[in-house]
PDB file of C-alpha atoms in Angstrom:
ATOM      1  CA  UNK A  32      -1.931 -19.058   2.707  1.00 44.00           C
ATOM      2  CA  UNK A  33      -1.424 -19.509  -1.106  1.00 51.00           C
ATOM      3  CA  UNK A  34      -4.011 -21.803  -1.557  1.00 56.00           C
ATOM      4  CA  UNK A  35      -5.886 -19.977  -4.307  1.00 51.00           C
ATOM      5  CA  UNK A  36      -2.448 -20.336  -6.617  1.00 51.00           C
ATOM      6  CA  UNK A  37      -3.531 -24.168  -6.809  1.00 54.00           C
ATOM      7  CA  UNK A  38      -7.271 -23.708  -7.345  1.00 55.00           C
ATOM      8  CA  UNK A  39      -6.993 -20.612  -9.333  1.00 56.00           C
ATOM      9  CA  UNK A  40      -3.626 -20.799 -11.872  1.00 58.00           C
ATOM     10  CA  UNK A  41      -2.270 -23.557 -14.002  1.00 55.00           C
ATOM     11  CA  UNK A  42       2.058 -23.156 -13.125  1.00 54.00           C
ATOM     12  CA  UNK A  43       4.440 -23.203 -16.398  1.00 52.00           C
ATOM     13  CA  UNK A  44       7.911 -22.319 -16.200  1.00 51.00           C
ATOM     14  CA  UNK A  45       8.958 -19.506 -18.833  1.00 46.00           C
ATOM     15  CA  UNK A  46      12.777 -20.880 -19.155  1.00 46.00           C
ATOM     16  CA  UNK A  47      11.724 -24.061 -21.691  1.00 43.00           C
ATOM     17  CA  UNK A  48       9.371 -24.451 -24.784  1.00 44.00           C
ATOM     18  CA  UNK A  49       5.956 -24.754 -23.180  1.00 45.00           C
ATOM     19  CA  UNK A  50       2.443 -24.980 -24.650  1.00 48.00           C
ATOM     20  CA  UNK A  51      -0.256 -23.548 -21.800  1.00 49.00           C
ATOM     21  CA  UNK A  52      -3.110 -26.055 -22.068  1.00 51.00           C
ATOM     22  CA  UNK A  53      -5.054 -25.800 -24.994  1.00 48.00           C
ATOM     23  CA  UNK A  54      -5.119 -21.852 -25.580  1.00 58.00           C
ATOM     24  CA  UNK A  55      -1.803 -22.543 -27.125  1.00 73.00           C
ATOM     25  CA  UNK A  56      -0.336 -19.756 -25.492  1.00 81.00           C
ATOM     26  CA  UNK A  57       3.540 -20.713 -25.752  1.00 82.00           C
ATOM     27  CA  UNK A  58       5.956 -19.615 -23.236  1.00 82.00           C
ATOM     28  CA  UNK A  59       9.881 -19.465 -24.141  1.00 82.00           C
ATOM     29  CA  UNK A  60      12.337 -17.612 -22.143  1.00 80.00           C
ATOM     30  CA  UNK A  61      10.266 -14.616 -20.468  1.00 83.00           C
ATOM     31  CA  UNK A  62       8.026 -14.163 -23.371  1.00 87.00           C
ATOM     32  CA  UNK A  63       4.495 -15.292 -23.927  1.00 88.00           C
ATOM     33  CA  UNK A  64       3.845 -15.881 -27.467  1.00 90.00           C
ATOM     34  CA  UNK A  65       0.287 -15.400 -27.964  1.00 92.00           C
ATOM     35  CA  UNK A  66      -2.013 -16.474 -30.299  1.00 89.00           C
ATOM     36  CA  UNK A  67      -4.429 -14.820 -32.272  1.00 90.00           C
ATOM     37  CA  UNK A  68      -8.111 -15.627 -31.035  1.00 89.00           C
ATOM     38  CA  UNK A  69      -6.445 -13.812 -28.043  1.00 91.00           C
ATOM     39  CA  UNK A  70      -4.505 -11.127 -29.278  1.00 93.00           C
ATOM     40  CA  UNK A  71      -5.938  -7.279 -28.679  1.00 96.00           C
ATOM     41  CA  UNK A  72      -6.860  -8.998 -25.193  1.00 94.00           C
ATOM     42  CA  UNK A  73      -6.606  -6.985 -22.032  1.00 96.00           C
ATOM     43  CA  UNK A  74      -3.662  -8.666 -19.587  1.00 95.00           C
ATOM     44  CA  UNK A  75      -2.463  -8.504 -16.262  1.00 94.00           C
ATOM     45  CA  UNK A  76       1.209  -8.990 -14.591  1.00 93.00           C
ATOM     46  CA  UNK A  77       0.741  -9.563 -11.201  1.00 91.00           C
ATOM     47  CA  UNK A  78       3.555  -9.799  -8.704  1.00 90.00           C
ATOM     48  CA  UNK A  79       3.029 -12.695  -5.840  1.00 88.00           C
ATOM     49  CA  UNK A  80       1.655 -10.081  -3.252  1.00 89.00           C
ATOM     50  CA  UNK A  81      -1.333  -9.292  -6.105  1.00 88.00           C
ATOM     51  CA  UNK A  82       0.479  -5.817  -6.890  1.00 91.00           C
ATOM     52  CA  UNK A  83      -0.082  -5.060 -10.891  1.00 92.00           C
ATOM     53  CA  UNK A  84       3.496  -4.751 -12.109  1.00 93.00           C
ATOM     54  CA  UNK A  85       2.816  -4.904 -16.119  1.00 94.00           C
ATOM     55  CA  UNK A  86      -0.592  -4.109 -17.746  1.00 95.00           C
ATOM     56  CA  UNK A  87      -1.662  -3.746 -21.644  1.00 96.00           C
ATOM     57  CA  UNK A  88      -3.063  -5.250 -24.912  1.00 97.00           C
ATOM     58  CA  UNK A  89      -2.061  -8.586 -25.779  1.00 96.00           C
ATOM     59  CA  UNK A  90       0.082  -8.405 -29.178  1.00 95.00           C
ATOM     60  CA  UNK A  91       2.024 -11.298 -30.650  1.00 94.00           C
ATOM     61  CA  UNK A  92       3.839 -11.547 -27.189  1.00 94.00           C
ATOM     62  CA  UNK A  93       4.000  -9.801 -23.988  1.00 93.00           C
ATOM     63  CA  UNK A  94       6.923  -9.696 -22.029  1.00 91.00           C
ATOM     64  CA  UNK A  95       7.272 -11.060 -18.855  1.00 87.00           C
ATOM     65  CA  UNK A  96      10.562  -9.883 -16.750  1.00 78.00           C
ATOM     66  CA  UNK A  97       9.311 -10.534 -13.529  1.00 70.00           C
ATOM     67  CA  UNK A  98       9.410 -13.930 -12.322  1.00 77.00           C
ATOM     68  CA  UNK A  99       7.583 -15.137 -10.189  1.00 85.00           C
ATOM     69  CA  UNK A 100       4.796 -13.107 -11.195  1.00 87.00           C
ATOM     70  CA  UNK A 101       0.435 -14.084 -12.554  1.00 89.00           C
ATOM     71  CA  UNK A 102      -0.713 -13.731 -16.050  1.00 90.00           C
ATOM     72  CA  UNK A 103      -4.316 -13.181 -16.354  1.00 91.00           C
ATOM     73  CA  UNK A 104      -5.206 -12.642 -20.246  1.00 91.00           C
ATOM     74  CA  UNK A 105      -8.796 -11.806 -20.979  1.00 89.00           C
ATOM     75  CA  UNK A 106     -10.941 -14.434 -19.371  1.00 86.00           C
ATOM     76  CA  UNK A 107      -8.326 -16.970 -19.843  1.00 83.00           C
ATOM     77  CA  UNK A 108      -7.379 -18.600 -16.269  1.00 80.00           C
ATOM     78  CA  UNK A 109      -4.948 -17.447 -14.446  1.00 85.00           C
ATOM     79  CA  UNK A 110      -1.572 -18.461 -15.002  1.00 86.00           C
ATOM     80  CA  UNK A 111       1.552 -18.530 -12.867  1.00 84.00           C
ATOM     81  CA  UNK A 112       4.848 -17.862 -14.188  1.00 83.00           C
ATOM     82  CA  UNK A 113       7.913 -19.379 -12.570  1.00 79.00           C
TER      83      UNK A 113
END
């Protein structure tokens, strides 16, 4: 049923200190700290039924309140938040 999580989206937790792979996109208590090769990126929240809840322009960081919930930043693979 949620097969495509595991083939599509690396997990990180957003509670701890955590680099994402080698975008360096650093996660730390329901932010994502991005970095700049990505900022002024388009982004996606999306909930775990595939609903858009959040949408924007990468900055510095984005937000993230709802948990668990998808990041998809520019072409970067997806990434689930939990």
């Amino acid at each position: 049923c949620l097969d495509w999580i595991n083939e599509d989206c690396r997990a990180v937790s957003i509670e701890k200190k955590l680099h994402h792979g080698t975008d360096q996109i650093l996660f730390e208590y329901g932010l994502a700290q991005i970095p700049k090769p990505l900022q002024g990126e388009n982004y996606f929240v999306f909930d775990m039924n595939g609903k858009v809840v959040q949408k924007g322009v990468a900055g510095e960081a984005i937000s993230v309140s709802n948990v668990p919930s998808i990041l998809k930043l520019g072409n970067q693979q997806l990434i689930l938040l939990k």
